[in-house]
Tab-separated table of C-alpha atoms in Angstrom:
chain	number	residue	atom	x	y	z
A	1	MET	CA	14.156	-24.361	-41.119
A	2	TYR	CA	9.931	-23.733	-39.956
A	3	GLU	CA	9.313	-27.425	-41.701
A	4	TYR	CA	12.104	-29.473	-39.845
A	5	PHE	CA	10.941	-27.822	-36.521
A	6	LEU	CA	7.778	-29.205	-37.166
A	7	GLU	CA	8.901	-32.246	-37.653
A	8	ILE	CA	11.124	-32.460	-34.136
A	9	ALA	CA	7.968	-30.376	-32.327
A	10	PHE	CA	5.613	-33.106	-33.711
A	11	GLU	CA	7.528	-36.125	-32.244
A	12	ALA	CA	7.088	-35.146	-28.678
A	13	GLU	CA	3.846	-33.889	-29.574
A	14	LEU	CA	1.786	-37.169	-28.928
A	15	ASN	CA	4.334	-38.017	-26.001
A	16	THR	CA	1.354	-39.617	-23.196
A	17	LYS	CA	5.110	-40.388	-20.486
A	18	GLU	CA	5.114	-38.634	-17.463
A	19	ASP	CA	8.527	-36.273	-17.746
A	20	PRO	CA	9.841	-35.924	-13.802
A	21	GLU	CA	11.303	-32.227	-14.839
A	22	LEU	CA	7.401	-31.658	-14.764
A	23	ALA	CA	7.370	-32.670	-10.799
A	24	ALA	CA	8.019	-29.494	-9.524
A	25	VAL	CA	5.641	-27.383	-11.321
A	26	ALA	CA	2.854	-29.869	-11.310
A	27	LEU	CA	3.225	-28.622	-7.505
A	28	GLU	CA	3.234	-25.120	-7.946
A	29	GLN	CA	0.789	-25.354	-10.575
A	30	CYS	CA	-1.863	-28.113	-10.167
A	31	ASN	CA	-0.890	-28.979	-6.331
A	32	GLU	CA	0.413	-32.046	-6.901
A	33	ASN	CA	2.428	-34.190	-4.550
A	34	PRO	CA	4.028	-37.492	-5.472
A	35	ASP	CA	4.038	-38.896	-1.958
A	36	THR	CA	-0.052	-38.841	-1.375
A	37	ARG	CA	-0.786	-38.643	-5.505
A	38	MET	CA	-2.012	-42.292	-5.617
A	39	LEU	CA	-3.780	-41.260	-2.891
A	40	ALA	CA	-6.263	-39.150	-4.680
A	41	ILE	CA	-6.500	-41.232	-7.551
A	42	ASN	CA	-7.477	-44.153	-5.687
A	43	GLU	CA	-10.546	-41.809	-3.995
A	44	LEU	CA	-11.465	-40.321	-6.987
A	45	ARG	CA	-12.281	-43.777	-8.718
A	46	LYS	CA	-14.035	-44.495	-4.758
A	47	MET	CA	-16.566	-41.959	-5.107
A	48	ILE	CA	-16.839	-43.339	-8.910
A	49	ILE	CA	-18.174	-46.392	-7.415
A	50	GLU	CA	-19.625	-45.286	-4.190
A	51	ARG	CA	-21.949	-42.358	-6.329
A	52	ASP	CA	-22.971	-44.821	-9.212
A	53	GLU	CA	-23.941	-40.911	-11.137
A	54	VAL	CA	-21.591	-41.357	-13.707
A	55	LYS	CA	-19.870	-44.477	-16.016
A	56	PRO	CA	-16.558	-43.437	-17.596
A	57	HIS	CA	-15.261	-45.797	-20.501
A	58	ARG	CA	-12.110	-45.401	-18.416
A	59	THR	CA	-10.660	-44.988	-14.312
A	60	ASP	CA	-7.437	-45.961	-14.609
A	61	ASP	CA	-4.440	-44.314	-12.901
A	62	GLU	CA	-3.381	-42.065	-16.242
A	63	TYR	CA	-6.959	-41.116	-17.462
A	64	LEU	CA	-8.089	-39.747	-13.490
A	65	LEU	CA	-5.309	-38.372	-13.468
A	66	ARG	CA	-5.879	-35.424	-16.096
A	67	PHE	CA	-8.760	-34.372	-13.945
A	68	LEU	CA	-7.470	-34.151	-10.802
A	69	ARG	CA	-4.706	-31.950	-12.668
A	70	SER	CA	-6.921	-29.968	-14.185
A	71	ARG	CA	-9.215	-28.381	-10.948
A	72	ASP	CA	-5.822	-28.393	-9.057
A	73	PHE	CA	-5.919	-31.726	-6.768
A	74	ILE	CA	-9.047	-31.451	-5.411
A	75	ILE	CA	-11.247	-34.357	-5.112
A	76	ARG	CA	-14.583	-32.821	-5.247
A	77	ARG	CA	-14.488	-30.376	-7.957
A	78	ALA	CA	-12.322	-33.706	-10.230
A	79	TYR	CA	-15.575	-35.667	-9.601
A	80	ARG	CA	-17.927	-33.115	-10.490
A	81	LEU	CA	-15.539	-32.192	-13.726
A	82	LEU	CA	-16.143	-35.618	-14.752
A	83	VAL	CA	-19.654	-36.107	-14.134
A	84	ARG	CA	-19.999	-32.440	-16.683
A	85	TYR	CA	-17.671	-34.552	-19.024
A	86	TYR	CA	-19.732	-36.988	-19.218
A	87	ALA	CA	-23.224	-35.176	-19.273
A	88	PHE	CA	-21.495	-32.782	-22.064
A	89	ARG	CA	-20.923	-35.869	-24.457
A	90	GLU	CA	-24.148	-37.558	-23.315
A	91	GLN	CA	-26.222	-34.382	-24.461
A	92	TYR	CA	-24.334	-33.797	-27.786
A	93	PRO	CA	-23.130	-37.257	-28.997
A	94	GLY	CA	-22.763	-35.778	-33.124
A	95	LEU	CA	-20.332	-33.250	-31.702
A	96	GLN	CA	-17.478	-36.649	-31.515
A	97	GLN	CA	-19.454	-40.224	-32.789
A	98	GLY	CA	-18.484	-40.719	-35.838
A	99	VAL	CA	-16.763	-37.751	-36.792
A	100	ASP	CA	-14.034	-38.481	-39.453
A	101	LEU	CA	-11.395	-37.368	-37.193
A	102	TRP	CA	-8.625	-36.507	-40.264
A	103	GLY	CA	-11.640	-34.394	-41.907
A	104	LEU	CA	-11.223	-31.703	-39.675
A	105	VAL	CA	-8.163	-30.110	-41.794
A	106	LYS	CA	-10.724	-28.458	-43.516
A	107	ILE	CA	-11.071	-25.419	-40.504
A	108	ARG	CA	-7.097	-25.169	-41.633
A	109	ASP	CA	-6.135	-21.945	-39.285
A	110	ILE	CA	-9.673	-20.951	-37.965
A	111	TYR	CA	-8.264	-22.208	-34.618
A	112	GLU	CA	-3.982	-21.834	-34.084
A	113	GLY	CA	-1.575	-22.883	-31.768
A	114	VAL	CA	1.515	-22.021	-30.256
A	115	ILE	CA	3.838	-25.049	-29.572
A	116	TYR	CA	5.944	-22.767	-27.711
A	117	ASP	CA	4.673	-23.777	-23.758
A	118	LYS	CA	5.708	-22.370	-20.301
A	119	PRO	CA	3.957	-23.181	-16.852
A	120	ASP	CA	1.660	-19.882	-15.765
A	121	ILE	CA	0.348	-19.148	-19.768
A	122	GLY	CA	0.915	-22.919	-20.824
A	123	ARG	CA	0.273	-23.242	-24.577
A	124	VAL	CA	-1.833	-20.027	-26.191
A	125	SER	CA	-4.107	-21.122	-28.335
A	126	ILE	CA	-6.252	-18.669	-30.277
A	127	ILE	CA	-9.634	-18.481	-32.639
A	128	ARG	CA	-9.224	-15.752	-35.578
A	129	PHE	CA	-13.059	-15.411	-35.448
A	130	GLY	CA	-13.385	-13.489	-37.979
A	131	THR	CA	-12.277	-15.607	-40.547
A	132	TRP	CA	-14.901	-18.294	-40.131
A	133	ASP	CA	-17.419	-18.817	-42.943
A	134	PRO	CA	-20.752	-19.596	-41.408
A	135	SER	CA	-21.338	-20.793	-45.297
A	136	GLU	CA	-18.473	-23.013	-46.036
A	137	LEU	CA	-18.134	-24.610	-42.551
A	138	PRO	CA	-21.959	-24.781	-39.547
A	139	ALA	CA	-20.799	-24.271	-36.478
A	140	ASP	CA	-20.871	-27.588	-35.445
A	141	TYR	CA	-17.844	-27.720	-37.109
A	142	LEU	CA	-16.197	-25.448	-35.600
A	143	LEU	CA	-17.171	-27.011	-32.761
A	144	ARG	CA	-16.323	-30.823	-33.668
A	145	SER	CA	-13.003	-29.038	-34.452
A	146	GLY	CA	-12.189	-27.697	-31.248
A	147	LEU	CA	-13.778	-30.405	-28.728
A	148	ALA	CA	-11.100	-32.517	-30.676
A	149	VAL	CA	-8.211	-30.165	-30.429
A	150	ALA	CA	-8.418	-30.517	-26.462
A	151	GLU	CA	-8.884	-34.202	-26.427
A	152	ILE	CA	-5.599	-34.700	-28.257
A	153	GLY	CA	-3.928	-32.024	-26.041
A	154	ILE	CA	-5.070	-33.513	-22.763
A	155	ARG	CA	-3.498	-36.354	-24.131
A	156	GLN	CA	0.070	-35.322	-22.525
A	157	PRO	CA	1.373	-34.666	-19.362
A	158	LYS	CA	2.750	-31.236	-20.686
A	159	LEU	CA	-0.520	-29.842	-21.056
A	160	GLN	CA	-2.273	-31.081	-17.899
A	161	VAL	CA	0.608	-29.670	-15.890
A	162	LEU	CA	0.531	-26.405	-17.684
A	163	GLY	CA	-2.395	-25.443	-19.481
A	164	THR	CA	-3.702	-23.618	-21.778
A	165	THR	CA	-4.145	-19.710	-22.923
A	166	VAL	CA	-6.455	-18.574	-24.972
A	167	ILE	CA	-6.906	-15.484	-26.699
A	168	LEU	CA	-10.083	-14.911	-29.408
A	169	ASP	CA	-9.300	-12.739	-32.341
A	170	LEU	CA	-12.056	-10.929	-33.005
A	171	GLU	CA	-10.717	-9.019	-36.054
A	172	GLY	CA	-12.688	-9.200	-39.274
A	173	THR	CA	-15.918	-10.860	-37.431
A	174	THR	CA	-19.514	-9.261	-38.591
A	175	MET	CA	-23.003	-9.754	-38.112
A	176	ARG	CA	-22.672	-12.962	-41.410
A	177	GLN	CA	-20.798	-14.666	-37.654
A	178	LEU	CA	-23.285	-13.305	-34.729
A	179	THR	CA	-25.777	-14.077	-36.332
A	180	ALA	CA	-24.947	-18.637	-35.892
A	181	VAL	CA	-24.209	-18.028	-32.715
A	182	THR	CA	-27.118	-19.026	-31.022
A	183	PRO	CA	-27.261	-19.595	-27.233
A	184	THR	CA	-26.800	-23.088	-27.292
A	185	PHE	CA	-23.469	-22.540	-29.531
A	186	ALA	CA	-22.218	-19.997	-26.854
A	187	TYR	CA	-22.905	-23.086	-24.235
A	188	GLN	CA	-21.193	-25.991	-26.073
A	189	ILE	CA	-17.776	-23.115	-26.465
A	190	VAL	CA	-17.573	-22.735	-22.955
A	191	SER	CA	-17.714	-26.007	-22.328
A	192	ILE	CA	-15.671	-26.918	-24.520
A	193	LEU	CA	-12.900	-24.274	-23.304
A	194	GLY	CA	-13.329	-25.804	-20.137
A	195	THR	CA	-16.058	-26.216	-17.387
A	196	SER	CA	-16.831	-29.010	-18.740
A	197	VAL	CA	-13.618	-31.013	-20.472
A	198	PRO	CA	-10.083	-31.138	-17.904
A	199	SER	CA	-8.335	-28.714	-19.068
A	200	LYS	CA	-6.624	-25.318	-16.968
A	201	ILE	CA	-7.033	-22.882	-18.618
A	202	TRP	CA	-5.324	-19.639	-17.438
A	203	SER	CA	-7.386	-17.072	-19.086
A	204	ILE	CA	-9.044	-15.801	-22.366
A	205	HIS	CA	-7.643	-12.722	-23.957
A	206	ILE	CA	-9.861	-10.721	-26.314
A	207	ILE	CA	-8.732	-8.781	-28.765
A	208	ASN	CA	-9.051	-6.223	-32.425
A	209	TYR	CA	-13.419	-6.586	-32.053
A	210	SER	CA	-15.802	-3.465	-32.462
A	211	TRP	CA	-19.077	-2.751	-31.315
A	212	ILE	CA	-19.466	-5.927	-31.727
A	213	ILE	CA	-18.327	-7.585	-28.753
A	214	ASN	CA	-21.873	-5.741	-27.273
A	215	THR	CA	-23.794	-8.796	-28.146
A	216	PHE	CA	-20.993	-10.898	-28.287
A	217	PHE	CA	-19.925	-11.303	-24.888
A	218	TYR	CA	-23.233	-10.894	-23.786
A	219	ILE	CA	-24.180	-14.525	-25.825
A	220	PHE	CA	-21.274	-15.779	-23.609
A	221	LYS	CA	-21.856	-14.235	-20.660
A	222	ARG	CA	-24.953	-16.089	-19.565
A	223	PHE	CA	-22.998	-19.352	-19.089
A	224	ILE	CA	-19.189	-18.003	-17.723
A	225	PRO	CA	-19.212	-19.828	-14.951
A	226	VAL	CA	-18.891	-16.324	-12.027
A	227	GLY	CA	-15.330	-16.859	-10.855
A	228	PHE	CA	-13.812	-17.052	-14.154
A	229	LEU	CA	-14.709	-14.297	-14.984
A	230	ASN	CA	-11.796	-12.717	-13.697
A	231	ARG	CA	-9.628	-14.609	-16.142
A	232	ILE	CA	-11.497	-12.426	-18.931
A	233	HIS	CA	-9.641	-9.472	-20.323
A	234	PHE	CA	-10.318	-7.286	-22.838
A	235	HIS	CA	-7.326	-5.376	-24.914
A	236	GLY	CA	-9.230	-3.811	-27.816
A	237	ASN	CA	-6.472	-3.199	-30.639
A	238	ASP	CA	-3.869	-2.484	-27.936
A	239	MET	CA	-0.957	-5.507	-28.060
A	240	LYS	CA	1.061	-3.642	-25.535
A	241	SER	CA	-1.509	-5.064	-22.977
A	242	LEU	CA	-2.281	-7.971	-24.734
A	243	GLN	CA	1.728	-8.303	-23.765
A	244	GLN	CA	1.109	-7.884	-20.574
A	245	HIS	CA	0.140	-10.911	-19.787
A	246	ILE	CA	1.264	-12.779	-22.844
A	247	PRO	CA	5.213	-12.714	-22.900
A	248	ALA	CA	6.437	-11.444	-26.588
A	249	GLU	CA	8.235	-14.444	-26.755
A	250	CYS	CA	4.909	-16.788	-27.478
A	251	LEU	CA	3.018	-14.488	-29.360
A	252	PRO	CA	3.284	-14.743	-33.403
A	253	LYS	CA	4.322	-11.407	-35.037
A	254	ARG	CA	0.603	-10.003	-36.149
A	255	TYR	CA	0.618	-9.577	-32.525
A	256	GLY	CA	3.806	-7.860	-31.558
A	257	GLY	CA	5.526	-11.204	-31.419
A	258	THR	CA	8.576	-13.008	-31.707
A	259	CYS	CA	7.779	-16.625	-32.106
A	260	ARG	CA	7.561	-18.102	-35.364
A	261	ASN	CA	6.164	-21.493	-33.867
A	262	HIS	CA	3.009	-21.484	-34.627
A	263	ILE	CA	0.810	-23.525	-36.515
A	264	PRO	CA	-2.613	-23.676	-38.068
A	265	LEU	CA	-4.933	-26.559	-37.124
A	266	GLY	CA	-5.653	-28.464	-40.150
A	267	LEU	CA	-1.506	-28.607	-40.306
A	268	TRP	CA	-1.362	-29.569	-37.118
A	269	LEU	CA	-3.804	-32.519	-37.637
A	270	GLN	CA	-1.818	-33.598	-40.795
A	271	LYS	CA	1.014	-33.573	-38.308
A	272	ILE	CA	-0.334	-35.910	-35.585
A	273	LYS	CA	-1.853	-37.754	-38.823
A	274	LYS	CA	1.939	-38.797	-39.621
A	275	TYR	CA	3.059	-39.520	-35.960
A	276	ARG	CA	0.114	-40.590	-34.312
A	277	ASP	CA	0.698	-44.608	-32.709
A	278	GLU	CA	-1.342	-47.441	-32.136
A	279	GLN	CA	-2.618	-46.338	-28.540
A	280	PHE	CA	-3.411	-42.617	-29.960
A	281	ASP	CA	-5.697	-44.369	-32.757
A	282	ARG	CA	-8.060	-46.889	-29.829
A	283	GLU	CA	-8.197	-43.734	-27.359
A	284	MET	CA	-9.595	-41.917	-30.310
A	285	LYS	CA	-12.056	-44.282	-31.883
A	286	ASP	CA	-12.973	-45.117	-28.413
A	287	LEU	CA	-14.365	-41.525	-28.271
A	288	GLY	CA	-16.043	-42.340	-30.808
A	289	TYR	CA	-13.951	-40.313	-33.857
A	290	VAL	CA	-13.250	-41.801	-37.204
A	291	VAL	CA	-10.161	-42.511	-37.765
A	292	LYS	CA	-9.063	-43.784	-40.820
A	293	GLU	CA	-5.231	-44.703	-42.358
């Protein structure tokens, strides 16, 4: 049954067509008015040309729309995000350039996604930080995988509108992982989670931690925008507290939920490989990824 669900789900997972049924949600969650959408896109494109701070590899309507949606159609904020996005890519080219996209399946279940998207929550993405073995996978591998997930996800109009809620599960985290978390690593993670990538992050929920959270959060806090700090919630081992923010139907059983539609990144990438099309390959290659048959 689970495999059947995956096959059905992934037939739609790479859909980049606009869904008319999302229009009302886009208006409420992204301030996207269909009557003025093209005016905003053209204004953003004009700003890019006139200010000449950045040379995007694309400026078509579909591409610029993802930046506007992620910043609630506030054009100046969408523009600043676009500038940061390209500055981040230029600063850390090794996160995409020459990266074997399908080779990232080695990440297995460190990242996990719940394929059950709802307004106000979007897609629940889970980072099981304590399962990461730095001696097996270097920190750059985690960063490359996270960025690839973000790039693939923001191709979907549905996820541009509905956004993402992140669960950071620290169960099993020890000094072995923390010693690999440098300030540069922390900055890159924060950038990928939204400050430099056009995605809507509703909230971040940190669970299953101990005293180690003090060191962990101290490293990250300096890079988190002040306005975003109120979206970070600490639940410890209290899953009922977590469920006050995320309904049980959107959570795996291990967090007291009832959702079975969750999938580790390794398997998710295998399904993406199976169902992707020429447009997908072209777009990912344009970003620098190696996309083999």
